[in-house]
CSV table of C-alpha atoms in Angstrom, one decimal:
chain,number,residue,atom,x,y,z
A,24,UNK,CA,-0.2,0.1,0.1
A,25,UNK,CA,1.2,3.5,-0.6
A,26,UNK,CA,3.0,5.3,1.9
A,27,UNK,CA,1.0,8.6,2.0
A,28,UNK,CA,1.5,10.2,5.5
A,29,UNK,CA,3.6,13.1,6.1
A,30,UNK,CA,6.3,13.1,8.7
A,31,UNK,CA,4.2,15.2,10.8
A,32,UNK,CA,1.1,13.0,10.6
A,33,UNK,CA,3.2,9.9,11.4
A,34,UNK,CA,4.3,11.6,14.6
A,35,UNK,CA,0.7,12.6,15.5
A,36,UNK,CA,-0.6,9.1,14.6
A,37,UNK,CA,2.3,7.5,16.7
A,38,UNK,CA,1.7,9.4,19.8
A,39,UNK,CA,-2.2,8.4,19.4
A,40,UNK,CA,-1.2,5.0,19.1
A,41,UNK,CA,0.7,5.4,22.1
A,42,UNK,CA,-2.1,7.0,24.3
A,43,UNK,CA,-4.3,4.4,22.7
A,44,UNK,CA,-2.2,1.2,23.6
A,45,UNK,CA,-2.1,2.6,27.4
A,46,UNK,CA,-5.6,3.1,27.4
A,47,UNK,CA,-6.8,0.0,25.7
A,48,UNK,CA,-4.1,-2.9,25.2
A,49,UNK,CA,-4.5,-4.5,22.0
A,50,UNK,CA,-2.4,-7.7,21.4
A,51,UNK,CA,-3.2,-7.3,17.7
A,52,UNK,CA,-1.7,-3.9,17.2
A,53,UNK,CA,1.5,-4.8,19.5
A,54,UNK,CA,2.1,-8.0,17.5
A,55,UNK,CA,1.6,-6.3,13.9
A,56,UNK,CA,3.8,-3.4,14.7
A,57,UNK,CA,3.0,0.2,13.9
A,58,UNK,CA,4.5,1.0,10.5
A,59,UNK,CA,4.2,4.1,8.8
A,60,UNK,CA,3.9,2.5,5.4
A,61,UNK,CA,0.7,0.7,6.8
A,62,UNK,CA,-0.9,3.4,8.7
A,63,UNK,CA,-4.1,4.6,7.2
A,64,UNK,CA,-6.3,7.6,8.3
A,65,UNK,CA,-10.1,7.2,7.9
A,66,UNK,CA,-12.8,9.6,8.4
A,67,UNK,CA,-15.7,7.8,9.8
A,68,UNK,CA,-18.3,10.1,9.0
A,69,UNK,CA,-17.6,10.1,5.2
A,70,UNK,CA,-15.8,7.0,4.6
A,71,UNK,CA,-12.7,8.6,3.2
A,72,UNK,CA,-9.5,6.6,3.3
A,73,UNK,CA,-6.4,8.8,3.2
A,74,UNK,CA,-8.4,11.3,1.7
A,75,UNK,CA,-9.9,9.1,-0.9
A,76,UNK,CA,-13.4,8.1,-1.3
A,77,UNK,CA,-12.9,4.0,-1.7
A,78,UNK,CA,-16.4,3.0,-1.7
A,79,UNK,CA,-18.1,3.6,-5.1
A,80,UNK,CA,-14.8,3.1,-6.8
A,81,UNK,CA,-14.3,0.5,-9.6
A,82,UNK,CA,-11.6,-2.0,-9.2
A,83,UNK,CA,-8.9,0.0,-11.0
A,84,UNK,CA,-9.7,3.0,-9.0
A,85,UNK,CA,-9.3,1.2,-5.6
A,86,UNK,CA,-6.0,-0.6,-6.8
A,87,UNK,CA,-4.8,3.2,-8.0
A,88,UNK,CA,-5.6,4.4,-4.6
A,89,UNK,CA,-4.0,1.8,-2.5
A,90,UNK,CA,-1.9,0.1,-4.5
A,91,UNK,CA,-1.3,-3.3,-6.0
A,92,UNK,CA,-3.3,-5.9,-4.3
A,93,UNK,CA,-1.7,-9.3,-2.9
A,94,UNK,CA,-4.4,-11.1,-3.7
A,95,UNK,CA,-7.8,-11.3,-5.5
A,96,UNK,CA,-10.8,-13.4,-5.3
A,97,UNK,CA,-12.9,-12.8,-8.4
A,98,UNK,CA,-16.7,-14.0,-8.6
A,99,UNK,CA,-19.6,-13.4,-10.8
A,100,UNK,CA,-21.6,-11.3,-8.3
A,101,UNK,CA,-18.8,-9.9,-5.9
A,102,UNK,CA,-15.1,-9.4,-6.3
A,103,UNK,CA,-12.7,-9.1,-3.4
A,104,UNK,CA,-9.1,-8.1,-3.3
A,105,UNK,CA,-7.1,-7.6,-0.4
A,106,UNK,CA,-3.5,-6.7,1.1
A,107,UNK,CA,-1.6,-8.9,3.1
A,108,UNK,CA,-2.3,-12.8,3.4
A,109,UNK,CA,-5.7,-13.6,2.5
A,110,UNK,CA,-6.3,-15.5,6.0
A,111,UNK,CA,-5.0,-12.6,8.1
A,112,UNK,CA,-5.4,-9.5,5.8
A,113,UNK,CA,-4.4,-6.0,6.5
A,114,UNK,CA,-7.1,-4.6,4.3
A,115,UNK,CA,-9.8,-6.2,2.2
A,116,UNK,CA,-12.2,-4.4,-0.4
A,117,UNK,CA,-15.1,-6.0,-1.5
A,118,UNK,CA,-17.0,-4.9,-4.8
A,119,UNK,CA,-20.6,-5.9,-6.0
A,120,UNK,CA,-21.4,-6.0,-9.5
A,121,UNK,CA,-23.8,-3.2,-10.9
A,122,UNK,CA,-24.9,-2.1,-14.5
A,123,UNK,CA,-21.7,-0.1,-14.4
A,124,UNK,CA,-19.4,-3.1,-13.3
A,125,UNK,CA,-18.1,-3.7,-10.1
A,126,UNK,CA,-17.9,-1.2,-7.7
A,127,UNK,CA,-16.4,-1.3,-4.0
A,128,UNK,CA,-19.0,-1.5,-1.3
A,129,UNK,CA,-17.0,-2.3,1.7
A,130,UNK,CA,-13.3,-1.8,2.9
A,131,UNK,CA,-12.3,-3.8,6.0
A,132,UNK,CA,-9.2,-3.0,8.0
A,133,UNK,CA,-7.8,-5.5,10.4
A,134,UNK,CA,-4.1,-5.4,11.1
A,135,UNK,CA,-2.7,-1.8,10.2
A,136,UNK,CA,-3.2,0.9,12.9
A,137,UNK,CA,-6.2,2.8,11.7
A,138,UNK,CA,-6.2,6.2,12.6
A,139,UNK,CA,-9.6,8.1,13.1
A,140,UNK,CA,-8.8,11.3,11.7
A,141,UNK,CA,-11.3,13.2,14.0
A,142,UNK,CA,-9.9,11.9,17.3
A,143,UNK,CA,-6.3,10.7,16.0
A,144,UNK,CA,-7.0,7.6,17.8
A,145,UNK,CA,-6.1,3.9,16.4
A,146,UNK,CA,-9.6,2.5,16.6
A,147,UNK,CA,-8.3,-0.9,16.2
A,148,UNK,CA,-7.2,-0.8,19.6
A,149,UNK,CA,-10.5,-0.6,20.8
A,150,UNK,CA,-13.1,-3.1,22.0
A,151,UNK,CA,-16.6,-2.9,20.3
A,152,UNK,CA,-17.9,-1.3,23.4
A,153,UNK,CA,-15.3,1.3,23.7
A,154,UNK,CA,-15.5,2.0,20.0
A,155,UNK,CA,-19.3,2.7,20.6
A,156,UNK,CA,-18.4,4.8,23.3
A,157,UNK,CA,-16.1,7.0,21.6
A,158,UNK,CA,-18.5,7.3,18.4
A,159,UNK,CA,-21.3,8.4,20.7
A,160,UNK,CA,-19.0,11.0,22.1
A,161,UNK,CA,-17.2,12.3,19.1
A,162,UNK,CA,-19.7,11.4,16.1
A,163,UNK,CA,-23.1,12.1,17.8
A,164,UNK,CA,-24.1,14.4,15.0
A,165,UNK,CA,-22.6,12.3,12.1
A,166,UNK,CA,-23.2,8.6,13.2
A,167,UNK,CA,-26.3,6.8,14.8
A,168,UNK,CA,-25.8,3.5,16.3
A,169,UNK,CA,-28.2,1.1,14.6
A,170,UNK,CA,-26.9,-2.2,15.9
A,171,UNK,CA,-25.1,-3.7,18.9
A,172,UNK,CA,-22.8,-3.7,20.6
A,173,UNK,CA,-23.5,-7.3,21.0
A,174,UNK,CA,-21.9,-10.6,20.5
A,175,UNK,CA,-23.3,-13.6,18.7
A,176,UNK,CA,-21.0,-16.9,19.2
A,177,UNK,CA,-17.7,-15.4,19.2
A,178,UNK,CA,-18.0,-12.4,17.0
A,179,UNK,CA,-18.6,-9.2,18.7
A,180,UNK,CA,-19.9,-6.0,16.5
A,181,UNK,CA,-21.3,-2.6,16.7
A,182,UNK,CA,-22.7,-0.8,13.6
A,183,UNK,CA,-23.3,2.9,13.1
A,184,UNK,CA,-25.0,4.6,10.1
A,185,UNK,CA,-23.8,8.0,8.8
A,186,UNK,CA,-26.7,10.6,9.0
A,187,UNK,CA,-26.0,12.3,5.7
A,188,UNK,CA,-24.5,9.5,3.5
A,189,UNK,CA,-25.6,5.8,2.7
A,190,UNK,CA,-22.3,4.7,4.8
A,191,UNK,CA,-22.3,2.1,7.6
A,192,UNK,CA,-19.6,1.6,9.9
A,193,UNK,CA,-19.2,-1.6,11.6
A,194,UNK,CA,-16.8,-2.3,14.3
A,195,UNK,CA,-16.0,-5.8,15.7
A,196,UNK,CA,-13.7,-8.4,17.0
A,197,UNK,CA,-13.4,-12.0,16.4
A,198,UNK,CA,-11.2,-14.5,18.3
A,199,UNK,CA,-8.8,-15.1,15.3
A,200,UNK,CA,-8.3,-12.0,13.9
A,201,UNK,CA,-8.9,-9.4,16.6
A,202,UNK,CA,-10.5,-6.2,15.9
A,203,UNK,CA,-11.8,-5.1,12.6
A,204,UNK,CA,-13.3,-1.9,10.9
A,205,UNK,CA,-15.8,-2.1,8.1
A,206,UNK,CA,-16.8,0.8,6.0
A,207,UNK,CA,-19.6,-0.1,4.0
A,208,UNK,CA,-22.5,0.9,2.0
A,209,UNK,CA,-25.2,-0.5,0.1
A,210,UNK,CA,-26.3,-0.1,-3.5
B,17,UNK,CA,-43.4,-28.7,44.7
B,18,UNK,CA,-40.4,-30.0,43.1
B,19,UNK,CA,-42.4,-32.1,40.7
B,20,UNK,CA,-44.3,-29.0,39.8
B,21,UNK,CA,-41.2,-27.1,39.4
B,22,UNK,CA,-39.8,-30.0,37.0
B,23,UNK,CA,-42.9,-30.2,34.8
B,24,UNK,CA,-43.0,-26.4,34.2
B,25,UNK,CA,-39.3,-26.5,33.3
B,26,UNK,CA,-39.7,-29.4,30.9
B,27,UNK,CA,-42.7,-27.6,29.4
B,28,UNK,CA,-40.6,-24.5,28.8
B,29,UNK,CA,-37.8,-26.2,27.2
B,30,UNK,CA,-40.3,-27.6,25.0
B,31,UNK,CA,-42.0,-24.8,23.9
B,32,UNK,CA,-38.6,-22.6,23.3
B,33,UNK,CA,-36.5,-25.5,21.5
B,34,UNK,CA,-37.7,-29.0,21.6
B,35,UNK,CA,-38.6,-31.0,18.6
B,36,UNK,CA,-42.0,-31.9,17.9
B,37,UNK,CA,-43.5,-35.3,19.3
B,38,UNK,CA,-47.3,-35.5,18.5
B,39,UNK,CA,-48.1,-36.4,15.1
B,40,UNK,CA,-50.6,-39.1,14.4
B,41,UNK,CA,-48.1,-40.5,11.8
B,42,UNK,CA,-45.3,-40.9,14.2
B,43,UNK,CA,-44.2,-42.7,17.0
B,44,UNK,CA,-44.8,-40.5,20.0
B,45,UNK,CA,-41.6,-41.4,21.3
B,46,UNK,CA,-39.4,-40.3,18.5
B,47,UNK,CA,-38.6,-36.7,17.8
B,48,UNK,CA,-39.5,-35.1,14.2
B,49,UNK,CA,-38.9,-32.0,12.3
B,50,UNK,CA,-42.0,-30.0,12.2
B,51,UNK,CA,-43.3,-27.1,10.1
B,52,UNK,CA,-42.1,-23.9,12.0
B,53,UNK,CA,-41.8,-20.9,10.1
B,54,UNK,CA,-41.2,-18.6,13.3
B,55,UNK,CA,-38.4,-20.0,15.1
B,56,UNK,CA,-35.9,-19.5,12.2
B,57,UNK,CA,-33.2,-17.7,14.1
B,58,UNK,CA,-29.7,-19.1,12.4
B,59,UNK,CA,-27.9,-21.7,14.4
B,60,UNK,CA,-24.2,-23.1,14.1
B,61,UNK,CA,-25.4,-26.5,15.3
B,62,UNK,CA,-28.3,-28.6,15.0
B,63,UNK,CA,-30.3,-29.5,18.0
B,64,UNK,CA,-29.1,-32.4,20.1
B,65,UNK,CA,-32.2,-34.6,19.5
B,66,UNK,CA,-31.7,-34.1,15.6
B,67,UNK,CA,-29.7,-37.2,14.0
B,68,UNK,CA,-29.1,-36.8,10.3
B,69,UNK,CA,-30.5,-39.3,8.2
B,70,UNK,CA,-32.6,-40.9,11.0
B,71,UNK,CA,-34.8,-38.1,12.4
B,72,UNK,CA,-37.8,-37.6,10.1
B,73,UNK,CA,-40.2,-35.1,8.9
B,74,UNK,CA,-43.4,-34.9,11.4
B,75,UNK,CA,-45.3,-34.7,8.2
B,76,UNK,CA,-44.6,-36.1,4.7
B,77,UNK,CA,-42.8,-33.2,2.6
B,78,UNK,CA,-45.2,-31.5,0.2
B,79,UNK,CA,-43.4,-31.4,-3.0
B,80,UNK,CA,-43.5,-28.7,-5.6
B,81,UNK,CA,-46.2,-29.3,-8.3
B,82,UNK,CA,-45.5,-26.6,-10.3
B,83,UNK,CA,-43.3,-28.4,-12.7
B,84,UNK,CA,-40.4,-26.0,-11.8
B,85,UNK,CA,-39.3,-27.7,-8.5
B,86,UNK,CA,-36.0,-28.0,-7.1
B,87,UNK,CA,-34.8,-31.1,-9.2
B,88,UNK,CA,-34.5,-28.8,-12.3
B,89,UNK,CA,-31.9,-26.2,-10.7
B,90,UNK,CA,-28.8,-27.5,-12.4
B,91,UNK,CA,-26.0,-26.2,-10.0
B,92,UNK,CA,-24.3,-27.1,-6.7
B,93,UNK,CA,-23.4,-23.4,-5.9
B,94,UNK,CA,-25.5,-21.4,-3.7
B,95,UNK,CA,-27.1,-18.3,-4.9
B,96,UNK,CA,-25.7,-14.9,-3.6
B,97,UNK,CA,-28.2,-12.3,-2.4
B,98,UNK,CA,-28.4,-9.6,0.1
B,99,UNK,CA,-31.4,-9.0,2.5
B,100,UNK,CA,-31.4,-6.3,4.1
B,101,UNK,CA,-29.3,-4.7,1.7
B,102,UNK,CA,-25.3,-4.9,2.6
B,103,UNK,CA,-26.0,-8.2,4.4
B,104,UNK,CA,-24.5,-10.9,2.2
B,105,UNK,CA,-26.4,-14.2,2.0
B,106,UNK,CA,-26.2,-17.5,-0.1
B,107,UNK,CA,-29.1,-19.8,-0.4
B,108,UNK,CA,-30.2,-22.9,-1.9
B,109,UNK,CA,-32.7,-25.8,-2.1
B,110,UNK,CA,-33.0,-28.3,0.6
B,111,UNK,CA,-31.6,-31.1,-1.7
B,112,UNK,CA,-28.7,-29.1,-2.8
B,113,UNK,CA,-28.1,-28.3,0.8
B,114,UNK,CA,-27.8,-31.9,1.5
B,115,UNK,CA,-25.4,-32.1,-1.4
B,116,UNK,CA,-23.3,-29.4,0.3
B,117,UNK,CA,-23.5,-31.4,3.7
B,118,UNK,CA,-22.1,-34.4,2.0
B,119,UNK,CA,-19.4,-32.3,0.4
B,120,UNK,CA,-18.4,-30.9,4.0
B,121,UNK,CA,-18.1,-34.4,5.1
B,122,UNK,CA,-16.1,-35.7,2.4
B,123,UNK,CA,-14.0,-32.5,2.0
B,124,UNK,CA,-14.2,-29.8,5.0
B,125,UNK,CA,-11.6,-27.8,3.3
B,126,UNK,CA,-13.0,-27.1,0.0
B,127,UNK,CA,-17.0,-27.3,0.4
B,128,UNK,CA,-17.3,-23.9,1.3
B,129,UNK,CA,-16.5,-22.9,-2.3
B,130,UNK,CA,-20.1,-23.9,-3.5
B,131,UNK,CA,-21.7,-22.5,-0.4
B,132,UNK,CA,-20.3,-18.9,-0.2
B,133,UNK,CA,-17.8,-18.8,-2.8
B,134,UNK,CA,-14.6,-19.0,-0.7
B,135,UNK,CA,-13.6,-22.3,0.5
B,136,UNK,CA,-10.6,-21.2,2.9
B,137,UNK,CA,-12.7,-18.4,4.5
B,138,UNK,CA,-15.5,-20.8,5.0
B,139,UNK,CA,-13.3,-23.5,6.5
B,140,UNK,CA,-11.4,-21.0,8.8
B,141,UNK,CA,-14.5,-19.4,10.3
B,142,UNK,CA,-16.3,-22.6,10.9
B,143,UNK,CA,-13.1,-24.3,12.5
B,144,UNK,CA,-11.2,-21.2,14.4
B,145,UNK,CA,-14.1,-19.2,15.3
B,146,UNK,CA,-17.0,-21.6,15.7
B,147,UNK,CA,-15.0,-24.6,16.7
B,148,UNK,CA,-17.2,-26.9,14.5
B,149,UNK,CA,-16.0,-30.5,13.3
B,150,UNK,CA,-17.2,-31.3,9.7
B,151,UNK,CA,-19.7,-33.7,10.9
B,152,UNK,CA,-21.4,-30.6,13.0
B,153,UNK,CA,-21.5,-28.5,10.1
B,154,UNK,CA,-22.7,-31.0,7.7
B,155,UNK,CA,-25.3,-32.1,10.7
B,156,UNK,CA,-26.5,-28.4,10.8
B,157,UNK,CA,-27.0,-28.2,7.2
B,158,UNK,CA,-29.2,-31.1,7.1
B,159,UNK,CA,-31.2,-30.0,9.9
B,160,UNK,CA,-32.0,-26.8,7.9
B,161,UNK,CA,-32.5,-28.7,4.9
B,162,UNK,CA,-35.1,-30.9,6.8
B,163,UNK,CA,-36.7,-27.5,8.2
B,164,UNK,CA,-37.0,-26.0,4.8
B,165,UNK,CA,-38.9,-29.5,3.7
B,166,UNK,CA,-41.1,-29.4,6.6
B,167,UNK,CA,-42.2,-25.8,5.9
B,168,UNK,CA,-43.1,-26.7,2.5
B,169,UNK,CA,-42.2,-25.6,-1.2
B,170,UNK,CA,-40.6,-22.2,-1.6
B,171,UNK,CA,-38.3,-22.5,1.3
B,172,UNK,CA,-34.6,-22.4,1.0
B,173,UNK,CA,-31.6,-22.9,3.3
B,174,UNK,CA,-29.2,-20.1,3.7
B,175,UNK,CA,-26.1,-18.9,5.2
B,176,UNK,CA,-24.8,-15.3,5.9
B,177,UNK,CA,-22.4,-12.6,7.0
B,178,UNK,CA,-22.4,-9.8,9.4
B,179,UNK,CA,-23.4,-6.3,7.7
B,180,UNK,CA,-21.1,-5.2,5.1
B,181,UNK,CA,-20.2,-8.8,4.1
B,182,UNK,CA,-17.9,-9.2,6.9
B,183,UNK,CA,-17.1,-11.5,8.9
B,184,UNK,CA,-18.9,-14.8,7.7
B,185,UNK,CA,-20.9,-16.5,10.0
B,186,UNK,CA,-20.9,-20.3,10.0
B,187,UNK,CA,-24.6,-20.3,10.5
B,188,UNK,CA,-27.8,-21.6,8.7
B,189,UNK,CA,-31.3,-20.9,8.6
B,190,UNK,CA,-34.3,-21.1,6.3
B,191,UNK,CA,-36.0,-18.4,4.1
B,192,UNK,CA,-39.1,-18.4,2.4
B,193,UNK,CA,-38.8,-17.7,-1.5
B,194,UNK,CA,-42.6,-17.8,-2.2
């Protein structure tokens, strides 16, 4: 994935990581390490990833923005591509077939520190409940909780809907891959 | 008093999750799969009383007489759909679900390809997150296939993801198409 962060933003992100790690220890973040090349900034109210609107883009548009994927899973109705190993990916983008071709409908982050651009906090260091609390505090005017937080089997999730866009934000945790953040929208 | 409590406890358990017993066609001591269009919460395992290939439907299956029944569907691949939008699901006929159940018993690592289009993802989720054996997954698929049959023509077996298509949930249920 392209390294897009300036030295200043990396410093801000790193400090946020340290604060976040102290508040909510996350074995996943500690294990994967913090790399400037894999840090992404997301705006949870708009779905922007490092300033790019990934959702809605065609496959070529997504790979132009995020770089060459390490794996692809073509299908007739859906198409997925990802970065990192397929089983323990860092980022995965899912496309849905539309009359205009495949369009990105979901982007899932699992491994890299993902910095919320509004709070400068690594959201992957949070539990679903802590994520829900932070969203209620910082995004009260932009995001409304529509589902959770709750656990089913060993998968815990909480989902928010953006008030002005057809955007959903699902944050969750699985026992195998730890925390994940899914920015998605319907077609 | 204790007897009354036990009776109430048994009655509650039967009402919530128990098999059906009372049917003139059936030996009342044998549980059977009854028509039930309300209790369709997806599950990861079949109920304890369900024995694949042994437990029967409480009433004979009503087959589709329209001439466009399940047997005409030529593929073993489940059909992708979303309901509600953004919530990925895959559905298939009861017979094809049984095919997938056999497939999973024979080749747990590859059967997910036909079910939800990604064999490694299916296998990883069902084993590492849900802790299920091939037999448990197969038994659950067969249970829901029988539930679909018991409900009548137009009922399908489905499996699902969380909202936004991730993560996959190694759970099954039934849905009515028509």
